[in-house]
XYZ file of C-alpha atoms in Angstrom:
765
model
C 3.502 35.602 15.452
C 3.688 32.575 13.153
C 2.143 29.094 13.441
C 3.191 25.662 12.136
C 1.813 22.125 11.916
C 4.345 19.264 11.887
C 2.053 16.923 9.905
C -1.621 16.029 9.483
C -3.770 12.835 9.368
C -4.002 11.326 5.882
C -6.977 8.987 5.996
C -9.634 11.699 5.811
C -12.465 12.430 8.254
C -14.442 9.374 7.099
C -11.472 7.131 6.180
C -11.751 8.025 2.508
C -8.164 6.965 1.747
C -8.613 3.593 3.470
C -11.561 2.680 1.259
C -9.829 3.965 -1.879
C -6.705 1.902 -1.143
C -8.652 -1.284 -0.452
C -10.746 -0.816 -3.562
C -7.569 -0.378 -5.614
C -5.883 -3.420 -4.041
C -8.996 -5.496 -4.750
C -8.885 -4.290 -8.390
C -12.308 -2.678 -8.039
C -10.997 0.769 -8.964
C -8.190 2.224 -11.049
C -4.956 3.979 -10.188
C -6.557 7.185 -11.442
C -9.441 6.745 -8.984
C -6.947 6.337 -6.128
C -4.958 9.383 -7.242
C -8.109 11.514 -7.338
C -9.143 10.581 -3.782
C -5.602 11.339 -2.589
C -5.476 14.685 -4.401
C -8.882 15.713 -3.001
C -7.743 14.869 0.541
C -4.485 16.800 0.178
C -6.301 19.799 -1.247
C -8.798 19.773 1.614
C -6.028 19.558 4.245
C -3.963 22.394 2.773
C -6.975 24.670 2.340
C -8.159 23.923 5.872
C -4.808 24.906 7.384
C -4.515 27.956 5.159
C -8.039 29.030 6.106
C -7.213 28.599 9.808
C -4.326 31.057 9.472
C -1.418 28.599 9.699
C 1.703 30.132 8.134
C 3.959 27.073 7.844
C 1.832 24.350 6.232
C 3.486 20.975 5.582
C 3.462 19.086 2.283
C 4.747 15.568 1.516
C 3.317 14.318 4.820
C 0.585 12.538 2.866
C 1.390 8.873 2.166
C -0.240 5.816 0.646
C 1.456 3.627 3.255
C 4.071 5.377 5.383
C 6.620 8.164 5.154
C 9.663 5.912 5.621
C 8.599 3.731 2.679
C 8.141 6.961 0.712
C 11.761 7.832 1.520
C 12.921 4.343 0.496
C 11.154 4.987 -2.825
C 12.698 8.448 -3.151
C 16.156 6.885 -2.707
C 15.459 3.946 -5.026
C 16.412 1.534 -2.207
C 14.205 -1.303 -3.468
C 15.311 -4.789 -2.352
C 16.276 -6.967 -5.353
C 13.476 -9.511 -4.736
C 10.897 -7.034 -6.091
C 12.567 -7.035 -9.546
C 12.414 -3.260 -9.904
C 14.300 -2.263 -13.037
C 14.675 1.460 -12.428
C 12.745 4.593 -13.317
C 9.997 6.205 -11.254
C 8.678 3.737 -8.675
C 5.059 2.839 -9.390
C 2.236 1.411 -7.318
C 3.138 -2.222 -8.059
C 6.643 -1.985 -6.617
C 5.601 0.363 -3.803
C 2.761 -1.826 -2.535
C 4.759 -5.036 -3.043
C 7.376 -3.674 -0.635
C 4.609 -2.784 1.835
C 2.355 -5.843 1.497
C 4.257 -8.488 -0.407
C 2.841 -10.157 -3.502
C 2.094 -13.669 -4.728
C 5.752 -14.570 -5.094
C 7.715 -12.585 -2.498
C 7.110 -11.441 1.091
C 6.741 -7.863 2.294
C 9.506 -5.932 3.992
C 9.557 -5.901 7.792
C 7.054 -3.652 9.539
C 7.667 -2.266 13.014
C 6.382 0.416 15.376
C 7.205 4.087 14.793
C 9.032 4.940 18.018
C 6.610 4.469 20.948
C 3.399 5.014 18.951
C 0.827 2.612 17.497
C 1.797 3.780 14.011
C 3.986 1.419 11.943
C 6.601 1.865 9.265
C 8.252 -0.376 6.680
C 11.875 -0.953 7.683
C 14.421 -0.188 4.921
C 16.755 -3.085 4.037
C 20.185 -1.705 3.207
C 23.725 -2.872 2.553
C 26.962 -1.847 0.852
C 25.739 -2.943 -2.591
C 22.509 -0.904 -2.716
C 22.500 1.337 -5.792
C 20.643 4.447 -4.674
C 18.892 6.592 -7.288
C 16.315 9.388 -7.317
C 13.267 7.213 -7.990
C 10.256 9.040 -6.556
C 9.537 12.728 -7.146
C 6.612 12.752 -4.716
C 7.993 15.540 -2.484
C 8.414 17.925 -5.414
C 5.168 16.925 -7.100
C 3.122 17.561 -3.938
C 4.821 20.918 -3.328
C 3.899 21.975 -6.877
C 0.375 20.607 -6.426
C -0.170 22.783 -3.336
C 1.375 25.809 -5.059
C -1.063 25.408 -7.963
C -3.871 25.624 -5.395
C -2.427 28.883 -4.074
C -0.955 27.348 -0.915
C 2.740 27.855 -0.167
C 3.919 24.832 1.820
C 6.947 23.564 3.709
C 7.982 20.267 2.059
C 8.820 17.618 4.663
C 11.481 14.927 4.262
C 12.621 12.219 6.657
C 16.146 13.407 7.440
C 19.029 11.354 6.014
C 20.486 10.327 9.370
C 17.166 9.250 10.891
C 16.414 7.279 7.714
C 19.620 5.284 8.098
C 19.242 4.823 11.856
C 15.723 3.429 11.298
C 16.998 0.952 8.684
C 18.417 -2.549 9.091
C 21.086 -4.552 7.289
C 19.507 -6.496 4.421
C 19.456 -10.295 4.467
C 22.947 -11.601 3.864
C 24.607 -8.389 5.047
C 26.693 -8.604 8.208
C 24.713 -7.450 11.238
C 27.718 -5.337 12.209
C 27.503 -3.380 8.945
C 27.466 0.365 9.644
C 24.311 1.781 8.080
C 25.678 5.291 8.640
C 28.495 4.442 6.220
C 25.848 4.850 3.489
C 25.447 8.566 4.255
C 27.762 9.675 1.400
C 25.668 7.545 -0.998
C 22.255 8.974 -0.092
C 23.237 12.645 0.402
C 23.577 13.217 -3.389
C 19.942 12.171 -3.842
C 18.818 14.494 -1.060
C 20.725 17.248 -2.921
C 18.779 16.494 -6.105
C 15.457 16.688 -4.246
C 16.446 19.926 -2.492
C 17.570 21.497 -5.795
C 14.267 20.614 -7.445
C 12.304 22.030 -4.503
C 14.287 25.271 -4.694
C 13.664 25.475 -8.434
C 9.937 24.926 -7.799
C 9.887 27.945 -5.460
C 10.198 26.446 -1.981
C 11.445 28.916 0.633
C 11.386 26.519 3.625
C 12.165 22.825 3.973
C 11.546 20.587 6.988
C 13.746 17.597 7.823
C 12.234 15.242 10.375
C 15.095 13.870 12.500
C 13.199 12.191 15.355
C 16.065 9.810 16.150
C 17.798 12.771 17.819
C 15.665 12.047 20.909
C 17.112 8.519 21.288
C 20.186 7.499 23.290
C 22.823 8.189 20.637
C 26.565 7.707 20.838
C 29.124 10.262 19.685
C 29.562 8.596 16.288
C 25.824 8.760 15.618
C 25.653 12.399 16.685
C 28.644 13.167 14.483
C 26.701 11.755 11.523
C 24.138 14.573 11.875
C 26.943 17.144 11.861
C 28.536 15.560 8.787
C 25.250 15.196 6.871
C 24.129 18.802 7.233
C 27.646 20.145 6.601
C 27.554 18.235 3.302
C 24.076 19.602 2.496
C 24.884 23.202 3.509
C 25.748 24.591 0.078
C 22.711 22.939 -1.556
C 20.455 24.293 1.199
C 21.769 27.824 0.705
C 18.867 30.186 0.016
C 16.376 27.973 1.862
C 15.140 28.268 5.419
C 15.816 24.878 7.012
C 13.783 23.443 9.902
C 15.041 20.358 11.757
C 12.062 18.789 13.516
C 12.381 16.452 16.519
C 9.601 14.868 18.549
C 8.380 12.279 21.089
C 10.862 12.978 23.912
C 13.481 15.257 25.432
C 16.806 15.789 23.753
C 19.889 14.954 25.772
C 22.206 17.903 26.321
C 24.664 16.312 23.831
C 21.946 15.888 21.163
C 20.743 19.456 21.766
C 24.289 20.784 21.286
C 24.569 18.779 18.063
C 21.205 20.095 16.842
C 21.908 23.779 17.421
C 25.363 23.384 15.892
C 24.159 21.994 12.532
C 25.344 23.950 9.490
C 22.824 25.685 7.261
C 19.915 25.254 9.678
C 17.513 28.122 10.354
C 15.059 26.631 12.847
C 14.620 23.869 15.412
C 11.337 22.077 16.126
C 11.073 20.705 19.669
C 8.412 18.606 21.401
C 7.638 20.545 24.574
C 4.799 18.192 25.617
C 6.733 14.930 26.024
C 10.049 16.740 26.114
C 9.380 18.402 29.419
C 13.037 19.165 30.171
C 13.928 20.506 26.727
C 12.631 23.948 27.692
C 15.457 24.234 30.220
C 18.027 23.539 27.485
C 16.520 26.294 25.343
C 16.595 28.768 28.228
C 20.251 27.993 28.961
C 21.521 28.207 25.394
C 19.669 29.135 22.214
C 21.554 30.388 19.165
C 20.937 34.036 18.350
C 18.965 34.717 15.191
C 17.519 31.197 14.877
C 13.841 30.210 14.983
C 12.302 28.002 17.653
C 9.266 26.006 16.518
C 7.760 25.359 19.948
C 5.646 22.173 20.037
C 3.213 23.081 22.818
C 0.034 21.548 21.349
C -0.012 17.771 21.903
C -0.029 15.841 18.622
C -0.510 12.463 20.312
C -3.562 12.887 22.501
C -7.061 14.300 22.185
C -7.303 16.548 25.242
C -7.918 20.234 24.667
C -4.809 22.288 25.230
C -4.579 24.257 28.460
C -4.210 27.501 26.530
C -3.378 29.658 29.569
C -0.554 27.325 30.580
C 0.802 27.070 27.014
C 0.689 30.836 26.583
C 2.718 31.247 29.764
C 5.325 28.756 28.452
C 5.485 30.563 25.113
C 5.900 33.964 26.733
C 8.846 32.656 28.765
C 10.419 31.263 25.576
C 9.749 34.478 23.684
C 11.966 36.304 26.178
C 14.791 33.904 25.285
C 14.546 33.538 21.492
C 12.957 36.852 20.520
C 9.452 37.816 19.494
C 9.954 37.389 15.744
C 11.800 34.067 16.095
C 9.201 32.041 18.034
C 6.754 29.888 16.039
C 3.852 28.079 17.731
C 3.660 24.432 16.646
C 2.333 20.980 17.416
C 4.531 18.626 19.439
C 4.652 16.145 16.508
C 2.555 15.238 13.494
C -1.202 15.201 14.117
C -1.177 11.832 12.325
C -1.454 10.232 15.779
C -4.750 11.862 16.712
C -8.291 11.726 15.317
C -9.285 14.076 12.492
C -12.182 16.338 13.491
C -14.394 16.613 16.566
C -17.147 18.101 14.405
C -17.912 14.570 13.165
C -18.692 13.371 16.712
C -22.443 13.815 17.096
C -22.921 11.177 19.805
C -20.265 12.187 22.320
C -21.483 13.436 25.671
C -21.397 17.267 25.609
C -19.369 17.593 28.814
C -16.693 15.124 27.675
C -16.685 16.650 24.188
C -15.840 20.052 25.700
C -12.637 18.515 27.120
C -11.369 17.333 23.708
C -9.521 18.599 20.631
C -8.911 16.487 17.511
C -6.535 17.461 14.682
C -8.794 20.150 13.212
C -9.283 21.705 16.653
C -5.547 21.539 17.390
C -4.886 23.567 14.243
C -7.218 26.230 15.670
C -5.469 26.045 19.066
C -2.057 26.569 17.459
C -3.283 29.635 15.618
C -5.098 31.004 18.702
C -1.868 30.786 20.718
C 0.120 32.460 17.930
C -2.404 35.304 17.778
C -2.417 35.690 21.562
C 1.383 36.009 21.543
C 1.054 38.702 18.896
C -1.358 40.665 21.102
C -4.552 39.513 19.369
C -5.891 37.207 22.053
C -9.364 35.804 21.454
C -10.707 36.331 24.971
C -13.904 34.355 24.368
C -11.965 31.348 23.031
C -9.528 31.415 25.952
C -12.366 31.828 28.457
C -14.278 28.854 26.998
C -11.083 26.775 27.145
C -10.491 27.705 30.811
C -14.073 26.703 31.681
C -13.592 23.297 30.003
C -10.315 22.751 31.884
C -12.043 23.564 35.201
C -15.014 21.305 34.365
C -12.729 18.341 33.723
C -10.854 18.818 37.007
C -14.027 18.988 39.098
C -16.346 16.533 37.318
C -17.587 13.722 39.623
C -17.619 11.290 36.673
C -13.802 11.308 36.611
C -13.192 9.793 40.061
C -14.382 6.559 41.706
C -13.246 6.188 45.330
C -13.766 2.391 45.393
C -11.567 1.913 42.314
C -8.829 4.108 43.734
C -8.904 2.206 47.022
C -8.622 -1.174 45.230
C -5.692 0.067 43.132
C -3.917 1.447 46.216
C -4.284 -1.959 47.898
C -2.141 -3.538 45.158
C 1.018 -2.101 46.666
C 3.223 -4.528 48.552
C 2.621 -7.655 46.417
C 4.131 -8.683 43.088
C 1.080 -10.878 42.254
C 2.834 -14.028 41.035
C 1.126 -17.389 40.612
C 2.005 -19.775 43.447
C 3.520 -22.551 41.274
C 6.400 -22.241 38.792
C 5.695 -22.414 35.077
C 7.231 -25.869 34.557
C 4.894 -27.475 37.107
C 1.923 -25.564 35.695
C 2.652 -26.758 32.149
C 2.717 -30.369 33.375
C -0.663 -29.923 35.098
C -2.113 -28.255 31.991
C -0.863 -30.963 29.658
C -2.563 -33.635 31.767
C -5.818 -31.726 31.391
C -5.534 -30.567 27.762
C -3.677 -33.595 26.272
C -2.166 -31.627 23.377
C 0.226 -33.078 20.759
C 3.775 -31.789 20.422
C 3.948 -28.644 18.266
C 0.316 -27.758 19.082
C -1.359 -25.487 16.555
C -3.505 -22.462 17.287
C -4.350 -19.037 15.898
C -4.074 -15.680 17.597
C -7.755 -14.818 17.979
C -9.611 -13.053 15.202
C -10.860 -14.547 11.929
C -11.771 -12.578 8.777
C -14.290 -9.809 9.301
C -16.604 -10.199 6.319
C -18.796 -7.477 4.831
C -21.861 -9.349 6.109
C -20.457 -9.573 9.638
C -19.682 -5.853 9.715
C -23.209 -5.140 8.453
C -24.741 -7.173 11.295
C -22.752 -5.292 13.947
C -23.500 -1.951 12.338
C -27.237 -2.627 12.141
C -27.367 -3.840 15.738
C -25.634 -0.664 16.930
C -28.115 1.392 14.922
C -31.063 -0.552 16.433
C -32.050 -1.825 12.991
C -32.047 -5.468 14.119
C -33.096 -6.963 17.451
C -30.692 -8.329 20.061
C -32.062 -11.836 19.406
C -31.284 -11.532 15.691
C -27.832 -10.161 16.471
C -26.986 -12.988 18.908
C -28.248 -15.561 16.405
C -26.059 -14.098 13.618
C -22.950 -13.991 15.826
C -23.521 -17.567 17.022
C -23.763 -18.709 13.390
C -20.469 -16.963 12.619
C -18.791 -18.568 15.643
C -20.074 -21.987 14.569
C -18.654 -21.437 11.080
C -15.232 -20.515 12.530
C -15.249 -23.463 14.963
C -16.195 -25.899 12.192
C -13.460 -24.552 9.932
C -10.806 -24.971 12.625
C -11.961 -28.522 13.329
C -11.832 -29.325 9.598
C -8.300 -27.918 9.480
C -7.474 -29.997 12.588
C -6.214 -27.061 14.661
C -5.552 -28.101 18.264
C -6.539 -25.090 20.385
C -9.408 -23.111 18.917
C -10.605 -19.510 19.009
C -14.119 -18.225 18.487
C -12.977 -15.718 15.835
C -14.145 -12.565 17.693
C -17.078 -11.836 15.353
C -18.692 -9.623 18.016
C -15.669 -7.278 18.051
C -14.760 -4.536 15.625
C -11.570 -3.765 17.522
C -9.767 -5.572 20.354
C -9.454 -2.480 22.543
C -12.679 -0.694 21.639
C -14.718 -3.798 22.469
C -13.469 -3.901 26.063
C -13.515 -0.164 26.540
C -17.205 -0.086 25.601
C -17.917 -2.356 28.557
C -15.680 -0.694 31.131
C -16.564 2.407 33.103
C -14.327 5.463 32.672
C -14.212 5.136 28.859
C -15.826 7.247 26.136
C -16.168 6.392 22.437
C -16.194 8.192 19.146
C -18.028 7.511 15.896
C -15.303 8.769 13.565
C -12.238 9.079 15.793
C -10.138 6.942 13.444
C -6.345 6.938 13.556
C -4.049 5.288 10.999
C -2.033 2.323 12.269
C -0.410 1.304 8.959
C -1.411 1.308 5.303
C -5.201 1.222 5.185
C -5.487 -0.153 8.720
C -7.227 2.303 11.030
C -8.097 2.018 14.703
C -10.561 3.982 16.785
C -8.896 4.408 20.188
C -11.246 4.718 23.150
C -10.876 7.730 25.417
C -10.033 6.999 29.055
C -11.399 10.006 30.899
C -11.926 8.591 34.422
C -11.300 5.764 36.873
C -11.775 2.322 35.304
C -13.896 -0.595 36.561
C -15.830 -3.567 35.135
C -19.584 -3.349 35.801
C -20.292 -6.886 34.471
C -18.762 -9.832 32.582
C -17.667 -8.918 29.062
C -16.710 -12.093 27.155
C -17.961 -15.039 29.221
C -21.159 -15.560 27.224
C -19.411 -15.730 23.853
C -16.485 -17.880 25.063
C -18.839 -20.318 26.795
C -21.026 -20.467 23.693
C -17.995 -21.276 21.538
C -16.699 -23.917 23.982
C -20.102 -25.635 23.894
C -19.660 -26.166 20.139
C -16.473 -28.269 20.400
C -14.642 -30.781 22.566
C -11.318 -29.136 21.762
C -9.936 -26.405 24.064
C -11.427 -23.000 23.263
C -9.384 -19.933 24.164
C -11.033 -17.121 26.089
C -9.819 -13.960 24.360
C -8.996 -10.809 26.326
C -6.946 -7.688 25.739
C -4.385 -7.011 28.453
C -4.251 -3.866 30.574
C -1.035 -2.462 29.081
C -2.352 -2.829 25.542
C -5.709 -1.252 26.432
C -3.739 1.618 27.954
C -1.281 2.054 25.072
C -3.968 1.785 22.406
C -6.287 4.318 24.029
C -6.231 8.060 24.365
C -5.271 8.101 28.039
C -6.229 10.654 30.663
C -3.313 13.007 31.350
C -4.344 14.036 34.872
C -2.737 11.072 36.671
C 0.294 8.813 36.037
C -0.256 6.196 33.328
C 0.662 3.334 35.670
C -2.226 4.203 38.017
C -4.693 3.928 35.133
C -3.039 0.660 34.053
C -3.452 -0.908 37.501
C -7.155 -0.004 37.446
C -7.578 -1.737 34.060
C -5.625 -4.765 35.353
C -8.096 -5.233 38.201
C -11.013 -5.117 35.747
C -9.392 -7.752 33.502
C -8.589 -9.886 36.577
C -12.314 -10.082 37.354
C -12.978 -11.226 33.773
C -10.223 -13.875 33.828
C -11.620 -15.406 37.001
C -15.172 -15.433 35.603
C -13.951 -17.195 32.444
C -12.224 -19.838 34.564
C -15.408 -20.391 36.578
C -17.309 -20.841 33.288
C -15.023 -23.756 32.331
C -12.615 -21.996 29.973
C -9.251 -23.724 30.487
C -7.128 -21.623 28.100
C -7.270 -17.835 28.427
C -5.285 -15.498 26.184
C -4.546 -12.020 27.538
C -3.052 -10.101 24.619
C -0.273 -7.656 25.373
C 0.419 -6.743 21.768
C 1.457 -3.218 22.754
C 3.636 -3.853 25.799
C 6.889 -3.200 23.913
C 5.355 -0.231 22.125
C 4.974 1.700 25.371
C 8.650 1.321 26.266
C 10.078 4.833 26.809
C 12.534 5.993 24.187
C 15.264 6.572 26.768
C 16.963 3.602 28.432
C 17.072 5.362 31.794
C 13.253 5.129 31.918
C 12.914 1.481 30.800
C 13.144 -0.238 34.189
C 10.333 1.762 35.796
C 7.964 1.246 32.850
C 8.669 -2.482 32.552
C 8.203 -2.970 36.288
C 4.657 -1.603 36.367
C 3.691 -2.930 32.913
C 4.747 -6.519 33.692
C 3.201 -6.250 37.172
C -0.096 -5.143 35.598
C -0.152 -8.278 33.430
C 0.553 -10.575 36.401
C -2.277 -8.953 38.383
C -4.767 -10.135 35.742
C -4.101 -13.863 36.219
C -2.429 -14.320 39.609
C -5.548 -15.993 41.058
C -6.182 -18.793 38.526
C -5.583 -22.541 39.073
C -2.429 -24.289 37.836
C -4.519 -26.163 35.272
C -5.731 -22.938 33.640
C -3.327 -22.082 30.828
C -2.602 -18.371 30.409
C -1.462 -17.244 26.969
C -0.325 -13.815 25.880
C 0.448 -12.387 22.444
C 2.825 -9.668 21.235
C 3.355 -8.298 17.745
C 5.420 -6.044 15.466
C 8.113 -4.694 17.726
C 11.710 -5.503 18.593
C 11.435 -7.799 21.614
C 15.021 -8.912 22.044
C 15.923 -6.077 24.403
C 13.022 -6.852 26.758
C 13.108 -10.650 26.680
C 13.827 -10.907 30.414
C 10.754 -8.784 31.173
C 8.703 -11.021 28.872
C 9.898 -14.041 30.879
C 9.007 -12.147 34.066
C 5.389 -11.842 32.882
C 5.169 -15.523 33.854
C 2.640 -16.466 31.160
C 2.284 -20.169 30.391
C 2.471 -19.603 26.614
C 3.470 -16.590 24.549
C 2.734 -16.208 20.834
C 4.890 -13.571 19.242
C 5.532 -11.964 15.847
C 8.559 -13.462 14.130
C 8.207 -14.156 10.412
C 8.155 -10.644 8.972
C 11.210 -9.536 10.921
C 13.467 -12.229 9.394
C 13.114 -14.331 12.547
C 15.057 -11.707 14.498
C 13.385 -12.982 17.674
C 15.126 -16.357 17.389
C 18.550 -14.727 17.688
C 17.924 -14.041 21.378
C 17.596 -17.760 22.017
C 20.687 -18.500 19.927
C 22.521 -16.145 22.256
C 21.726 -18.372 25.207
C 18.554 -16.965 26.796
C 16.677 -19.853 28.400
C 12.898 -19.807 28.004
C 10.948 -22.448 29.906
C 7.351 -21.498 29.108
C 5.463 -22.349 25.934
C 6.307 -20.134 22.984
C 4.882 -19.724 19.487
C 7.002 -17.490 17.239
C 4.775 -16.702 14.247
C 5.332 -18.980 11.257
C 3.795 -16.693 8.632
C 2.981 -13.010 8.122
C -0.737 -12.269 8.229
C -0.349 -8.637 7.106
C 0.436 -9.802 3.592
C -2.067 -11.490 1.226
C 0.661 -13.969 0.264
C -0.038 -17.660 1.092
C 3.063 -19.477 2.396
C 3.711 -23.060 1.316
C 3.872 -26.055 3.670
C 7.612 -26.323 2.946
C 8.262 -22.676 3.805
C 6.415 -23.000 7.123
C 8.154 -26.291 7.933
C 11.495 -24.591 7.273
C 10.567 -21.834 9.725
C 9.555 -24.372 12.393
C 12.857 -26.204 11.908
C 14.746 -22.975 12.545
C 12.773 -22.596 15.778
C 13.488 -26.195 16.817
C 17.195 -25.466 16.461
C 17.011 -23.040 19.394
C 13.869 -24.039 21.325
C 12.848 -27.257 23.079
C 10.296 -29.355 21.199
C 7.983 -29.611 24.209
C 7.518 -25.823 24.519
C 7.118 -24.855 20.849
C 3.704 -23.859 19.478
C 2.796 -23.326 15.814
C 0.715 -20.267 14.928
C 0.494 -17.263 12.581
C 2.114 -13.949 13.500
C -1.100 -12.193 14.484
C -4.911 -12.213 14.244
C -6.594 -12.881 10.886
C -9.277 -10.182 10.825
C -7.669 -8.180 8.003
C -7.396 -11.172 5.690
C -9.943 -12.920 3.464
C -11.110 -16.513 3.887
C -9.637 -17.454 0.491
C -6.216 -16.473 1.928
C -6.751 -17.800 5.466
C -7.945 -21.326 4.637
C -4.982 -22.425 2.488
C -2.463 -20.675 4.753
C -3.790 -22.396 7.899
C -4.078 -25.696 6.033
C -0.385 -25.435 5.107
C 0.499 -24.451 8.675
C -1.216 -27.531 10.147
C 0.295 -29.767 7.454
C 3.783 -28.470 8.310
C 3.241 -29.131 12.032
C 2.026 -32.688 11.331
C 4.908 -33.339 8.963
C 7.403 -32.361 11.659
C 5.589 -34.331 14.376
C 5.987 -37.446 12.214
C 9.644 -36.653 11.589
C 10.319 -36.070 15.300
C 8.508 -39.281 16.276
C 10.497 -41.389 13.789
C 13.766 -39.845 15.051
C 13.163 -41.139 18.597
């Protein structure tokens, strides 16, 4: 019985790629240094999977930024502003598309389906001249072969690539991206031919968009694409991989009807109903790559249950045609549990990171083939039983409080217009008030202080003193820049979710459980293993300290319950909404303590609310109902004069704008600049928004510093569709990933633009 891995984490067990990328970007190391780190990581991954007994090992899943940008490079679809003149795409062009450069902005970045991973959105139109401009897929296949490892090269499928793209600036929004299929298929044919010549026997096309709500024309595009590729694919075994949700019956019919395809990869963890489709109708002689090991969470697989599922499928597809696989790429989980030396032994026994999931896949494949490792299965069963019965998982008081939430929608008593009037009387802000989103640059020195405090190398007094000095520096800088509503810069926090999770019960933490979010950006999601509560105040001391340093309003900075949920590894033994309500109650306690401490502006970030939206429209309403309700629970008890902000970033918000309004926040700051101000179109289309709103005026994920004129132009576009008295001026997101030499001039230009427009508006009266 064979085994397969859809994809594997790229960063390395100790974030080796992250540090190599940042060193290269900072010009502290060479391209050759970066290539060597990347090659060593790839070699290690391939050898690990080969050593674990995996038969179908992926290649070309490694990336310096993301796999969609790699495909854009492969197709030579470089936007003209990057002045690429042809030939093999190098680091300069590649990273300029991803991060921007001194003269031009980056391409749009958005979430990869409903994950916390991001991708760079291709910008396409009828005039794009596609060409084979990156041989990465072939080069990495040959690289693995030279190491003695036969791999399955992985490509983003042509239809999913186009469906994940957007019309370039200046191209009609109604332009059919699928009309470009005949232009990109020839390049796919070149890549396939080279892979065949290099000795590939299998090829994997990732077509995850098949799980979305697709119309007949979109489904027909898959049929047309693979019919066109059929002759080129002849002689290869072809796997079409889908993941993240169920297929509709129409999409399933399209999938199994594709020409030249040998095998189908299905997510049987999130696609709980897909198994029924397979049992009803599976084409004779084809392979099923059954994704029974969860690629998106860190819980150990219930091997007995998975084996039972596989045995039922084996009866349908045939013993020699069933391949055990992961539900999706393991990119979305942490790398190796072996590196976790500080995790509680009981909790550790409940977990499996990427390296352990590889072992689980192979153990299931062997068990199906009659070579069951009884000791391994027995140990797994004991861990499953321990988790179900452990007293640390349940808290009766928390469950009772969450149950009591039913029957109320937890809205503030006064409407937002009246609240804004009361807040303005108290805060006395100018029109177009300026603020930032929360974090300020995390310097090497600041990281050292936190690290040494955690390692007990410095005292708590020394730590508090150092953090206070950092807060004072950030407060002084904002006052010098003349920003209106200040933040304390979050110097005490490494991560916005991890920080809160460390102080809430029901959470566990890793030392090296890093997961890539985009580029070199990694996050370390907490693990929610039990019922959640707040033992004591979490942020009041630092917010009060910061407020004492200034007469200007200081924002209390919190992460909202939906974002904590969506950016954690969440327990899978109860519905997600129940866990979210528990977190909401904990944040509610914190909000009310901040208000009592004299904090008049409190930001409750819900950066990931859109990210958690189910991929199928039929499931949207239920999710949005409990997600928005969870946010309202956090602040339903505050006074009218307390201003509640929220923040959202890097997603498409237009389709959930009415739910955003229903959150009933006083002010929302929201990503806007990197997505070509797509957000503003919803207001042009007549949606009325009465609360305060700050669409981001510049992209903080790029080192580029925008000019005062550029920012003023953005604000003017906002003023064309939004009332002057509700508009705020702020960056797209927090500033922690930037350097002070980038932040200072950018914020200076932002404030200058706001002042320039205030003067203009005043003279126009």
